[in-house]
Short mmCIF file of C-alpha atoms in Angstrom, two decimals:
data_model
loop_
_atom_site.label_atom_id
_atom_site.label_comp_id
_atom_site.label_asym_id
_atom_site.label_seq_id
_atom_site.Cartn_x
_atom_site.Cartn_y
_atom_site.Cartn_z
CA MET L 22 36.92 -91.26 -22.95
CA LYS L 23 38.17 -91.84 -19.54
CA ARG L 24 37.98 -88.19 -19.05
CA PHE L 25 34.33 -87.77 -20.50
CA LEU L 26 33.32 -90.49 -17.82
CA LEU L 27 34.12 -88.77 -15.16
CA VAL L 28 33.01 -85.97 -15.80
CA ALA L 29 29.36 -87.46 -17.17
CA ALA L 30 28.93 -89.62 -14.27
CA LEU L 31 29.21 -86.66 -11.90
CA GLY L 32 26.33 -84.26 -13.26
CA ALA L 33 25.60 -82.96 -10.77
CA ILE L 34 29.26 -80.38 -10.90
CA SER L 35 29.05 -80.88 -15.02
CA LEU L 36 29.56 -77.66 -16.90
CA SER L 37 27.21 -79.08 -19.46
CA ALA L 38 23.87 -79.31 -18.10
CA CYS L 39 21.58 -76.73 -16.56
CA ALA L 40 20.90 -77.96 -13.12
CA GLN L 41 17.45 -79.49 -12.79
CA THR L 42 16.22 -76.82 -10.28
CA PRO L 43 17.66 -73.53 -8.97
CA GLN L 44 19.61 -74.07 -5.77
CA PRO L 45 20.73 -72.03 -3.35
CA ALA L 46 24.66 -70.80 -2.93
CA SER L 47 26.27 -73.71 -0.48
CA GLN L 48 28.03 -71.92 1.98
CA ALA L 49 30.24 -75.16 3.22
CA THR L 50 33.91 -74.78 3.57
CA VAL L 51 36.33 -76.11 1.76
CA SER L 52 38.56 -78.34 3.04
CA PRO L 53 42.20 -77.84 1.52
CA ALA L 54 42.86 -80.42 -1.18
CA ALA L 55 44.15 -84.09 -1.08
CA PRO L 56 47.51 -83.86 -1.23
CA ALA L 57 49.50 -85.27 -4.36
CA PRO L 58 50.47 -88.88 -3.49
CA THR L 59 54.60 -88.51 -2.39
CA ALA L 60 57.05 -90.86 -1.10
CA SER L 61 55.98 -91.46 2.25
CA THR L 62 52.64 -91.74 1.18
CA ALA L 63 52.76 -93.68 -2.67
CA GLY L 64 50.65 -97.16 -1.84
CA THR L 65 48.73 -96.01 0.26
CA ALA L 66 44.95 -96.52 -0.13
CA ASP L 67 44.74 -92.87 -0.36
CA ALA L 68 47.33 -92.60 -2.91
CA ARG L 69 45.52 -95.09 -5.39
CA ALA L 70 42.05 -93.76 -4.65
CA ILE L 71 43.76 -90.42 -5.85
CA ALA L 72 45.30 -91.55 -8.10
CA ALA L 73 42.46 -93.81 -9.72
CA ILE L 74 40.28 -90.59 -9.49
CA ALA L 75 43.08 -88.53 -11.91
CA GLY L 76 42.91 -91.79 -13.60
CA LEU L 77 39.92 -91.30 -15.07
CA ASN L 78 39.97 -87.36 -15.42
CA PRO L 79 43.33 -85.50 -14.79
CA ASP L 80 41.53 -82.09 -14.06
CA VAL L 81 39.40 -83.32 -11.27
CA LYS L 82 40.09 -81.53 -8.20
CA VAL L 83 40.13 -84.26 -4.69
CA GLU L 84 39.66 -82.33 -2.13
CA HIS L 85 39.87 -85.03 1.02
CA VAL L 86 40.61 -88.07 0.87
CA GLY L 87 40.22 -89.95 4.12
CA ALA L 88 38.83 -93.08 5.47
CA ALA L 89 35.08 -94.47 3.92
CA PRO L 90 31.61 -95.71 7.12
CA MET L 91 32.29 -98.81 5.28
CA PRO L 92 35.07 -101.46 5.12
CA GLY L 93 37.47 -101.43 2.19
CA PHE L 94 37.21 -98.05 0.73
CA ARG L 95 38.41 -94.95 1.09
CA GLU L 96 36.11 -91.62 0.91
CA ALA L 97 36.88 -88.50 -1.42
CA ILE L 98 35.69 -85.11 -1.71
CA VAL L 99 35.72 -83.92 -5.00
CA GLY L 100 33.80 -81.34 -6.44
CA GLY L 101 31.13 -81.28 -3.42
CA GLN L 102 30.23 -85.18 -4.77
CA VAL L 103 30.91 -88.18 -2.07
CA ILE L 104 33.14 -90.50 -4.46
CA TYR L 105 34.10 -93.75 -2.63
CA VAL L 106 37.39 -95.54 -3.92
CA SER L 107 38.27 -99.68 -3.44
CA ASP L 108 41.06 -100.03 -1.32
CA ASP L 109 42.55 -101.14 -4.12
CA GLY L 110 41.66 -98.53 -6.44
CA ARG L 111 39.50 -100.64 -8.81
CA TYR L 112 36.06 -99.66 -7.95
CA LEU L 113 34.63 -95.85 -7.16
CA PHE L 114 31.40 -95.51 -6.27
CA LEU L 115 29.66 -91.56 -6.70
CA ALA L 116 27.11 -91.57 -4.05
CA GLY L 117 23.93 -89.25 -4.12
CA ALA L 118 20.88 -88.92 -7.42
CA GLY L 119 23.27 -89.12 -10.36
CA GLY L 120 25.62 -91.81 -8.37
CA ALA L 121 27.61 -94.13 -9.97
CA LEU L 122 29.74 -97.22 -9.51
CA LEU L 123 33.46 -97.54 -11.64
CA ASP L 124 35.57 -100.05 -12.74
CA THR L 125 38.69 -97.87 -13.51
CA ARG L 126 40.66 -100.41 -15.06
CA THR L 127 37.86 -101.20 -17.48
CA GLN L 128 36.64 -97.48 -17.69
CA LYS L 129 33.27 -98.71 -17.49
CA ASN L 130 30.34 -97.96 -15.25
CA LEU L 131 28.84 -101.10 -14.99
CA SER L 132 25.99 -98.41 -13.34
CA GLU L 133 25.32 -98.33 -16.89
CA GLY L 134 24.18 -101.48 -17.70
CA ALA L 135 21.60 -101.79 -14.92
CA LEU L 136 20.16 -97.79 -15.90
CA GLY L 137 20.35 -98.21 -19.86
CA LYS L 138 18.37 -101.30 -20.01
CA MET L 139 15.67 -99.36 -17.61
CA ARG L 140 15.78 -95.52 -19.16
CA ILE L 141 15.21 -97.82 -22.71
CA LYS L 142 12.11 -99.47 -20.79
CA LEU L 143 11.02 -96.10 -19.53
CA LEU L 144 12.11 -94.10 -23.39
CA ALA L 145 9.21 -97.02 -25.16
CA THR L 146 6.43 -95.44 -23.24
CA ILE L 147 6.79 -92.34 -24.83
CA PRO L 148 4.71 -92.55 -28.87
CA ALA L 149 8.02 -91.97 -31.51
CA SER L 150 4.45 -89.45 -32.50
CA GLU L 151 5.41 -87.23 -28.69
CA ARG L 152 9.00 -87.12 -30.08
CA ILE L 153 10.44 -83.79 -31.89
CA VAL L 154 13.14 -85.17 -34.35
CA PHE L 155 16.12 -83.77 -36.26
CA ALA L 156 17.72 -86.49 -38.96
CA PRO L 157 19.80 -86.92 -41.43
CA PRO L 158 19.36 -89.05 -44.38
CA ASN L 159 20.70 -91.64 -43.26
CA PRO L 160 21.45 -91.52 -39.52
CA THR L 161 24.49 -93.56 -38.28
CA HIS L 162 22.98 -93.37 -34.94
CA THR L 163 20.25 -91.66 -32.86
CA VAL L 164 20.42 -90.34 -29.48
CA THR L 165 17.17 -89.09 -27.45
CA VAL L 166 17.68 -85.79 -25.37
CA PHE L 167 15.92 -84.71 -22.17
CA THR L 168 15.73 -80.61 -23.25
CA ASP L 169 14.17 -77.70 -22.03
CA VAL L 170 13.76 -74.20 -23.48
CA GLU L 171 15.59 -72.05 -20.61
CA CYS L 172 18.40 -73.95 -20.25
CA GLY L 173 21.59 -72.43 -21.91
CA TYR L 174 24.06 -75.72 -22.95
CA CYS L 175 20.02 -76.90 -24.47
CA ARG L 176 20.01 -74.16 -26.80
CA LYS L 177 24.23 -74.52 -27.49
CA MET L 178 23.49 -78.57 -28.61
CA HIS L 179 20.61 -77.06 -30.70
CA SER L 180 22.22 -73.82 -32.50
CA GLU L 181 24.62 -76.78 -33.49
CA ILE L 182 22.05 -79.28 -34.38
CA LYS L 183 22.59 -79.16 -38.41
CA GLU L 184 26.71 -80.39 -37.61
CA TYR L 185 25.57 -83.68 -34.97
CA ASN L 186 23.29 -83.97 -38.39
CA ALA L 187 26.05 -83.29 -40.22
CA GLN L 188 28.07 -86.64 -38.33
CA GLY L 189 25.30 -88.47 -38.86
CA ILE L 190 23.49 -88.41 -35.41
CA ALA L 191 20.04 -88.01 -35.07
CA VAL L 192 18.72 -86.09 -32.39
CA GLU L 193 15.45 -87.17 -30.65
CA TYR L 194 13.78 -84.60 -28.12
CA LEU L 195 11.67 -85.13 -25.81
CA ALA L 196 10.85 -82.46 -22.91
CA PHE L 197 11.82 -81.39 -19.44
CA PRO L 198 11.53 -78.31 -18.56
CA ARG L 199 13.95 -78.17 -15.54
CA MET L 200 11.86 -75.60 -12.98
CA GLY L 201 8.89 -78.00 -13.12
CA ILE L 202 5.46 -78.81 -13.83
CA GLY L 203 2.77 -75.54 -14.11
CA SER L 204 6.29 -73.27 -14.17
CA GLU L 205 6.53 -70.68 -16.96
CA ASP L 206 8.87 -73.32 -18.14
CA PHE L 207 6.42 -75.66 -18.78
CA ASN L 208 4.01 -73.44 -20.48
CA LYS L 209 6.39 -72.57 -23.11
CA MET L 210 7.22 -76.86 -23.61
CA VAL L 211 3.54 -77.40 -24.00
CA SER L 212 3.09 -74.20 -26.62
CA VAL L 213 6.46 -76.07 -28.58
CA TRP L 214 4.47 -79.42 -28.70
CA CYS L 215 0.80 -77.65 -29.61
CA ALA L 216 2.50 -76.08 -31.99
CA PRO L 217 1.72 -76.99 -35.95
CA ASP L 218 5.77 -77.08 -36.88
CA ARG L 219 7.31 -78.47 -33.76
CA LYS L 220 10.08 -78.25 -34.71
CA ALA L 221 9.87 -74.44 -36.09
CA ALA L 222 8.75 -73.57 -32.74
CA LEU L 223 10.97 -75.32 -30.66
CA THR L 224 14.06 -74.01 -32.40
CA LEU L 225 12.19 -70.09 -32.01
CA ALA L 226 11.89 -70.75 -28.56
CA LYS L 227 15.36 -72.18 -28.01
CA SER L 228 16.65 -68.94 -30.15
CA ASN L 229 14.71 -65.98 -28.06
CA GLY L 230 12.75 -67.83 -25.51
CA GLN L 231 9.21 -66.84 -27.33
CA VAL L 232 6.83 -68.50 -28.39
CA ALA L 233 3.28 -68.49 -29.45
CA SER L 234 1.37 -69.84 -26.49
CA LYS L 235 -0.93 -72.43 -27.21
CA SER L 236 -2.67 -75.32 -25.26
CA CYS L 237 -3.89 -78.92 -26.51
CA LYS L 238 -4.06 -82.71 -25.19
CA ASN L 239 0.14 -83.35 -24.38
CA THR L 240 3.01 -85.63 -22.88
CA VAL L 241 5.12 -82.75 -21.68
CA THR L 242 4.00 -83.62 -18.14
CA MET L 243 4.80 -87.75 -18.95
CA GLN L 244 7.70 -86.36 -20.59
CA TYR L 245 9.55 -85.09 -17.62
CA ASN L 246 8.04 -87.77 -15.35
CA VAL L 247 9.93 -89.96 -17.45
CA GLY L 248 13.11 -87.92 -17.67
CA GLN L 249 13.21 -87.89 -13.93
CA ARG L 250 12.02 -91.71 -13.66
CA ALA L 251 15.53 -91.74 -15.90
CA GLY L 252 17.34 -89.94 -13.34
CA LEU L 253 17.75 -86.29 -15.27
CA THR L 254 19.89 -84.41 -12.67
CA GLY L 255 20.10 -82.40 -15.75
CA THR L 256 19.35 -80.40 -18.95
CA PRO L 257 20.55 -81.92 -21.30
CA MET L 258 20.54 -85.67 -20.95
CA ILE L 259 22.05 -87.64 -23.74
CA LEU L 260 21.16 -90.98 -23.64
CA ALA L 261 22.91 -93.51 -26.82
CA ALA L 262 20.23 -95.91 -27.60
CA ASP L 263 21.25 -98.97 -25.62
CA GLY L 264 20.36 -96.44 -22.53
CA THR L 265 23.60 -95.48 -21.73
CA GLN L 266 23.75 -91.70 -20.39
CA LEU L 267 25.99 -89.33 -22.32
CA GLY L 268 26.46 -86.25 -19.85
CA GLY L 269 25.10 -82.33 -20.57
CA TYR L 270 26.22 -81.02 -23.33
CA VAL L 271 28.57 -82.50 -25.48
CA PRO L 272 29.67 -81.41 -28.70
CA PRO L 273 28.53 -83.27 -32.31
CA LYS L 274 32.07 -83.68 -33.00
CA ALA L 275 33.00 -85.40 -29.51
CA LEU L 276 29.26 -87.33 -29.81
CA ARG L 277 30.31 -89.04 -32.42
CA ILE L 278 32.94 -90.63 -31.89
CA ALA L 279 31.65 -91.94 -27.83
CA LEU L 280 28.68 -93.06 -29.70
CA ASP L 281 31.43 -95.21 -32.44
CA LYS L 282 33.19 -95.92 -29.06
CA LEU L 283 29.79 -98.15 -27.85
CA ASP L 284 29.31 -99.30 -30.55
CA ALA L 285 33.23 -100.73 -30.57
CA ASP L 286 32.74 -101.81 -27.02
CA ARG L 287 29.56 -103.59 -28.11
CA THR L 288 30.30 -105.56 -30.81
CA ALA L 289 34.00 -106.51 -28.63
CA VAL L 290 32.11 -108.16 -26.48
CA SER L 291 29.51 -109.43 -28.94
CA GLY L 292 32.54 -110.98 -30.55
CA SER L 293 34.46 -111.57 -27.28
#
């Protein structure tokens, strides 16, 4: 879960989600990687910042670390994202649209509590009848997934839908045409939601990109807007029942482990 936490929070650089909209290639130069702590730097705020990031994900490359514009924090750059780490290494804040405040000791995303409550309220505005549900007979967990028919990771996830169900996970799909309202992608998703058999239409669209053109009164635009307000930065976006974001594509077994841990953590908190 340590690695998963940082990868999920760094949604913009995650390799498990499709970007919301096409982005031009960056022309920025990359700073030399921040050096690992040495005998001369050990115990410094810079070293604690590097150690805190490595503690969450040892595979992440810290490109730069130095003074932050506000006192009490160091500024680090990881994969093109700016991260602020408290001088004692305890708190880590990710800047940008997908920003989150992390407690590096407890491995908790402190921003997710507030965001989760907001997401639950937003999701409640979408009728259950407007979700495309793939579920086992008696699911142990239910996740909401904002999906897109053109996203490769969305297609990969759906190709394993039987495995998610076998793990006791029900998947409730909502539409997020990442190319925007009025795009060809949007029209395909409208056709899926207007199909007489939405599940079959979604599966077909994700397998070969084809779907019979349909038009009807639908909630695809509403779902897209809810996704934006929920903080979506890429598809798929997986949300647990409490609104916690579980990253982009997560393999079936790994998702079951993450959901079980969320339940265990909630039980521990309520019992303490």
